[in-house]
XYZ file of C-alpha atoms in Angstrom:
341
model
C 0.000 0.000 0.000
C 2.973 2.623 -1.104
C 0.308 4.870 -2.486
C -1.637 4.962 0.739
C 1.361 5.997 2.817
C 2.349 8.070 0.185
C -1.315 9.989 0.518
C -1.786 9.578 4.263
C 2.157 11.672 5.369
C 0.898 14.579 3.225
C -2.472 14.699 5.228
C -1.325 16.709 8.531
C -3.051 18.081 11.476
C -4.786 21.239 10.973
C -4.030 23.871 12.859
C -6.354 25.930 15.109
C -6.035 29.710 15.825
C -4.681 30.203 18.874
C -5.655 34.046 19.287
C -9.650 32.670 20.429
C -8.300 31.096 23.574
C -6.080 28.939 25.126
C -5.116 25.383 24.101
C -5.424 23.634 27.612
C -3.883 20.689 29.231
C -3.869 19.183 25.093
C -0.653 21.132 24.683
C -0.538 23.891 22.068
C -1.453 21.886 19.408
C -5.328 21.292 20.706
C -6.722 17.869 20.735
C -6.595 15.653 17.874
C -9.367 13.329 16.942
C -10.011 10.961 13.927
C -13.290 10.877 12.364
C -14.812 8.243 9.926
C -18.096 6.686 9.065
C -19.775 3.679 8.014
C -17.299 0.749 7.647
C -19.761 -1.582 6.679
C -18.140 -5.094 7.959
C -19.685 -7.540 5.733
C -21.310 -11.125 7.433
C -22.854 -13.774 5.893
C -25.824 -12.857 4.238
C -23.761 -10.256 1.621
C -20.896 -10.495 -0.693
C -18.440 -12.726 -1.868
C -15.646 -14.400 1.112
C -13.082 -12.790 -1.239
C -15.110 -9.476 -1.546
C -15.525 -9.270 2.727
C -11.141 -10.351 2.633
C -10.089 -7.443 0.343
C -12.167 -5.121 2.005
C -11.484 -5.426 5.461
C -7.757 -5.919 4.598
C -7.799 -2.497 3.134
C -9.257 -0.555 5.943
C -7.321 -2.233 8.539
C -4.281 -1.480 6.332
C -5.390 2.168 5.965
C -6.434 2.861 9.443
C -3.755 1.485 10.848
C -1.095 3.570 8.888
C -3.268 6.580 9.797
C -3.097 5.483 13.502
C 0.549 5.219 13.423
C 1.353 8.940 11.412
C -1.216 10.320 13.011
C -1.513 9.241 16.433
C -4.602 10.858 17.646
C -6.280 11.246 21.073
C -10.036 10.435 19.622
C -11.060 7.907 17.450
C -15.336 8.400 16.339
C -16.398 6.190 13.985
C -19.990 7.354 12.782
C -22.772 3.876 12.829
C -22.624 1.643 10.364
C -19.952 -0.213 11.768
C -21.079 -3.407 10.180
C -23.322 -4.486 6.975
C -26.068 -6.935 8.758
C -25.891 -6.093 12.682
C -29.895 -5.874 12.484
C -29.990 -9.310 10.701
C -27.351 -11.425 12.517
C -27.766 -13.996 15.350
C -25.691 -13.073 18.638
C -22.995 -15.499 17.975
C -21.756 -13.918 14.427
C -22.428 -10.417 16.069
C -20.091 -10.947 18.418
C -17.915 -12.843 16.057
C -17.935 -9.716 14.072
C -17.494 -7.374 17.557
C -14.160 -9.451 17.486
C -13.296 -8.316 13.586
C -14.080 -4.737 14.093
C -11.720 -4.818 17.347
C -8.921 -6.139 15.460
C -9.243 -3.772 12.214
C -9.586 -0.853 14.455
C -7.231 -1.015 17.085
C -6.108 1.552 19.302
C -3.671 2.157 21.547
C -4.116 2.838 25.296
C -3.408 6.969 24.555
C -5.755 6.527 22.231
C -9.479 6.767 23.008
C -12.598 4.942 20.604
C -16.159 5.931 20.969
C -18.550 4.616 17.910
C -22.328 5.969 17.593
C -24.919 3.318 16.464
C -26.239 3.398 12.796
C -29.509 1.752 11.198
C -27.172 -1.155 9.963
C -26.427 -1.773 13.247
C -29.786 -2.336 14.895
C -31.592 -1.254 11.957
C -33.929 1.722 11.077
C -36.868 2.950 14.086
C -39.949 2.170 11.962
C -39.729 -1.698 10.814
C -36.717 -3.408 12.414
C -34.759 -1.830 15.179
C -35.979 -3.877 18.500
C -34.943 -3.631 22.034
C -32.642 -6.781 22.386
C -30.802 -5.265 18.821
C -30.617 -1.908 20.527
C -29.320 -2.988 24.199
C -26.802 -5.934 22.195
C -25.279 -2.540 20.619
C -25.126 -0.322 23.205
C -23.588 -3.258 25.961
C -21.360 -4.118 23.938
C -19.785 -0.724 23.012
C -21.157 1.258 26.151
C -23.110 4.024 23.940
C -26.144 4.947 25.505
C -28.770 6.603 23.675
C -27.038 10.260 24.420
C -23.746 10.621 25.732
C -21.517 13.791 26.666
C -17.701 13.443 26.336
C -16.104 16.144 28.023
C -11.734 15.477 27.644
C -8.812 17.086 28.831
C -8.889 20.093 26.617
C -12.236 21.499 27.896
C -14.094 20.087 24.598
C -17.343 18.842 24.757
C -18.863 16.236 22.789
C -22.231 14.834 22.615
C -22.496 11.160 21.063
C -26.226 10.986 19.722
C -28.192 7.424 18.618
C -29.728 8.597 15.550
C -32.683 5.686 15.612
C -33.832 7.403 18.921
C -34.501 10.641 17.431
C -37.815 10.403 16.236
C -39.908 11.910 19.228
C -42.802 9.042 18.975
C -43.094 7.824 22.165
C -41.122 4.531 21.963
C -39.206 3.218 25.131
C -35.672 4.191 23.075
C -37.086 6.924 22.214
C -37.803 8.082 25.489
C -34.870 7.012 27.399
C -32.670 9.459 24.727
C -35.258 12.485 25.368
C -34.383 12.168 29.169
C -30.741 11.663 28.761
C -30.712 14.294 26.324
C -32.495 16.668 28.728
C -29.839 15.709 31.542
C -26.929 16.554 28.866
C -28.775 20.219 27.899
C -29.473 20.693 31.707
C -25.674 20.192 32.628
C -24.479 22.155 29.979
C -26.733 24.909 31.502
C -25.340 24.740 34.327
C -21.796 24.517 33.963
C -22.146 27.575 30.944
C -24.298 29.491 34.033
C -21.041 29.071 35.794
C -23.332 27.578 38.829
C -21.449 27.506 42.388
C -23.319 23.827 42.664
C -21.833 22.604 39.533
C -18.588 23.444 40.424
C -19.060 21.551 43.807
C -19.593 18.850 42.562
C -17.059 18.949 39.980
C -18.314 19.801 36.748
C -16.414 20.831 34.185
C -16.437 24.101 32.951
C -18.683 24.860 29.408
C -17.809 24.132 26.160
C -20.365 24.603 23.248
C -20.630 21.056 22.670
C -19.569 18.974 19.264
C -22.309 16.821 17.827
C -21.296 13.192 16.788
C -24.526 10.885 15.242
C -25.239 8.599 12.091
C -27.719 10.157 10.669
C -26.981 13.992 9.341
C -29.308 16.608 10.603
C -32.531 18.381 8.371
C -31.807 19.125 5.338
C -33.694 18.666 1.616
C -30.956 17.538 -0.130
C -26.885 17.308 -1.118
C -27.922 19.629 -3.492
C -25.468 22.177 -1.766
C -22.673 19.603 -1.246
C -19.638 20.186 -3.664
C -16.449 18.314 -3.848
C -14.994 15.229 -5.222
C -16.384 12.931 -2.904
C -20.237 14.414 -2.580
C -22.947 12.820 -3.911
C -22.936 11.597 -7.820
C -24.743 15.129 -9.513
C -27.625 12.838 -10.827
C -28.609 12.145 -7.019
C -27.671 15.915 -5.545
C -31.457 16.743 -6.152
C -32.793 14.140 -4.614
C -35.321 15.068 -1.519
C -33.838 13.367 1.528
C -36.609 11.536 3.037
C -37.008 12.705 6.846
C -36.132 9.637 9.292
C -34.801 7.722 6.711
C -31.855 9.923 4.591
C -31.448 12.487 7.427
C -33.264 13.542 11.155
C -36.571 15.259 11.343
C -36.935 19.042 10.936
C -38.436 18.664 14.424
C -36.146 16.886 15.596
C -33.616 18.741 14.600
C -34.770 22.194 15.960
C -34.933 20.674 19.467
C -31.517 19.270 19.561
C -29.747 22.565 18.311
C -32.406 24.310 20.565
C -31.232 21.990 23.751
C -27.661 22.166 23.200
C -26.509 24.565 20.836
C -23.669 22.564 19.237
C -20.504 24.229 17.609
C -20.081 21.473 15.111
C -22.170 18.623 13.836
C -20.374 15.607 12.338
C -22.397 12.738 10.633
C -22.299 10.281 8.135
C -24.935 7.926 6.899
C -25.101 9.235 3.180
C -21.850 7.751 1.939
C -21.082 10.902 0.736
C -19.199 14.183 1.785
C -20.779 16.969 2.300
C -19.939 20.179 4.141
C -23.754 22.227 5.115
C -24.276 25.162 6.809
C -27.413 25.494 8.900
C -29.741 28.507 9.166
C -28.241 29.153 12.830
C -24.635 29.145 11.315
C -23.886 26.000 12.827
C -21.850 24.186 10.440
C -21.887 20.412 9.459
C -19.684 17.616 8.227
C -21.118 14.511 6.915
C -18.366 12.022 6.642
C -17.971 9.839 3.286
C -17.645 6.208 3.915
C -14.480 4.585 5.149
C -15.055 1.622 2.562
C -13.841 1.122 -0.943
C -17.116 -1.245 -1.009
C -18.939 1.710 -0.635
C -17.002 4.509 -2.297
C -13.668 4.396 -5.172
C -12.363 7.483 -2.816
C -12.940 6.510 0.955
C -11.600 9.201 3.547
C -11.531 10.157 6.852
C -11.633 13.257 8.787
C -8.926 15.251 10.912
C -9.962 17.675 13.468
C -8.506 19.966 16.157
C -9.710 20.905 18.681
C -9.540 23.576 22.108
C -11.876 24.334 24.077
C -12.984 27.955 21.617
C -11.474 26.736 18.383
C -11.679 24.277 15.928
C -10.233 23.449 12.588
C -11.105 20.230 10.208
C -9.039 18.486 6.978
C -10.572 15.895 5.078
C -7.869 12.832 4.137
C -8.322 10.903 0.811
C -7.465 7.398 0.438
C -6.099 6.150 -3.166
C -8.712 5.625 -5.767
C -9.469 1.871 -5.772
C -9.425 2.037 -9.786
C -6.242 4.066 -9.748
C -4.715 1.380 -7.514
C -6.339 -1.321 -9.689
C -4.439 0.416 -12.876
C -1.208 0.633 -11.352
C -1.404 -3.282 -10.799
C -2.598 -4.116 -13.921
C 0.119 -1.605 -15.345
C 3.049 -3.082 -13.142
C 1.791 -6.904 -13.766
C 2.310 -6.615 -17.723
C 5.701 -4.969 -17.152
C 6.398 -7.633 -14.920
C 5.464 -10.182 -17.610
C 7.241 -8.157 -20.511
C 10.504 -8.085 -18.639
C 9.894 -12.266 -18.462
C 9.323 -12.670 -22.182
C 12.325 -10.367 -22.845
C 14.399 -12.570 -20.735
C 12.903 -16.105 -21.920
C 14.007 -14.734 -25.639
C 17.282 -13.766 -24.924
């Protein structure tokens, strides 16, 4: 994978402005996190044995080298993680818990938090049950809404997409009270309360929004860039629930906690959307060359006032394929040449 290191050493760390505050205990450089979305691990219901192989070998190869030029404190990784998590019976789940583990290692400096996705427990309206949801979130320890605060003074707020959808169901419900009790310390701690501080709260940070699904909007129509959606499918409506949140659902999240950032994925697709509020959002592409000829992967930094974001690409599967093809006949021609001599 020559071209992949060659691609991954020019992708550095972006750099935040230091003039809006101070860095904090993360050391000048802010904190550094890793984002990517929907690696798809294949079972047994889809694709070839050689098809889930390849695959798997090539994001293990590719986050790995990121891992090790990198070296980030964060690791999200967006839902999706695998293809048929709503399908599967407990023993290939876990079977496939194992896989994921091994592709996406980290080291102890390193921390991973994942966020479910509908391939995971599959979508609110006809799949997603309670045993799906609570085999997910045991396993991975992601409740339903969950706020990261780290060393830097950032604030993060893990979301489960699925639970999003205001109707009344028990997941549904527990995510609308934890999601109260996230808004309600973030309150408190940006009131600067005497009680919060007693009982050791950090102080506020407008909070960073990590989910599956990206947040209301009609379409990708506004997405640009190489990796955004195919210009045939830009137009297309998003269906709400399905492609992206709610409107509703939407408005009372940024109404509750007023994020800085949003980052989703979901789409397969890039796309970089400003709200109506200003709050900007990054839907990550997939990190699968099943899914995408240009997978990549987000780089952000962090302090507790500033932020800055680089998207990394990862070589063009048909580029790579190419070069093969290309270095196989010269290989072969070089034989001949020899056999004739």
């Amino acid at each position: 994978m020559f071209m992949l290191k060659v691609l991954l050493i020019q992708c550095s760390w972006p750099i935040v402005d230091a003039g809006r505050g101070p860095a904090g205990p993360a050391g000048p450089a802010g904190l550094r996190s890793i984002i990517l979305a929907d690696t798809h691990l294949l079972g047994s219901r889809h694709g070839h044995w050689f098809d889930k192989l390849r695959r798997e070998w090539q994001m293990w190869r590719a986050f790995q080298t990121a891992m090790t030029l990198h070296n980030p404190d964060l690791v999200f990784i967006l839902g999706d993680l695998f293809d048929e998590g709503l399908w599967v019976s407990n023993r290939e789940f876990y079977s496939t818990v194992e896989r994921f583990h091994s592709m996406f290692h980290v080291p102890r400096t390193t921390q991973l938090h994942v966020v479910v996705g509908n391939h995971d427990i599959g979508f609110h309206y006809y799949s997603v049950n309670r045993s799906l949801y609570k085999r997910f979130r045991d396993t991975f320890s992601t409740p339903s809404v969950q706020l990261l605060s780290v060393a830097d003074g950032s604030s993060f707020v893990l979301i489960n997409s699925m639970a999003m959808h205001g109707d009344g169901c028990s997941m549904c419900r527990e995510a609308e009270e934890k999601l109260d009790d996230v808004a309600q310390t973030l309150r408190c701690t940006e009131a600067d309360d005497n009680v919060c501080l007693q009982q050791g709260t950090d102080q506020y940070a407008q909070p960073i929004i990590m989910q599956h699904f990206p947040m209301f909007r009609e379409s990708d129509a506004n997405c640009t860039g190489t990796d955004a959606a195919p210009l045939e499918e830009r137009e297309n409506k998003f269906r709400e629930r399905w492609e992206c949140l709610s409107k509703e659902s939407t408005e009372r999240i940024f109404a509750k906690l007023k994020p800085r950032a949003v980052f989703t994925g979901h789409t397969h697709h890039g796309c970089h959307h400003i709200h109506a509020d200003g709050t900007p959002e990054w839907t990550v592409p997939s990190f699968s060359w099943r899914n995408r000829n240009d997978p990549a992967f987000l780089l952000v930094t962090t302090t507790k006032h500033s932020m800055s974001v680089k998207k990394c690409f990862m070589p063009q599967e048909s580029t790579v394929i190419r070069t093969y093809i290309f270095g196989g006949a010269i290989a072969i021609l070089i034989l001949l040449l020899a056999f004739l001599q």
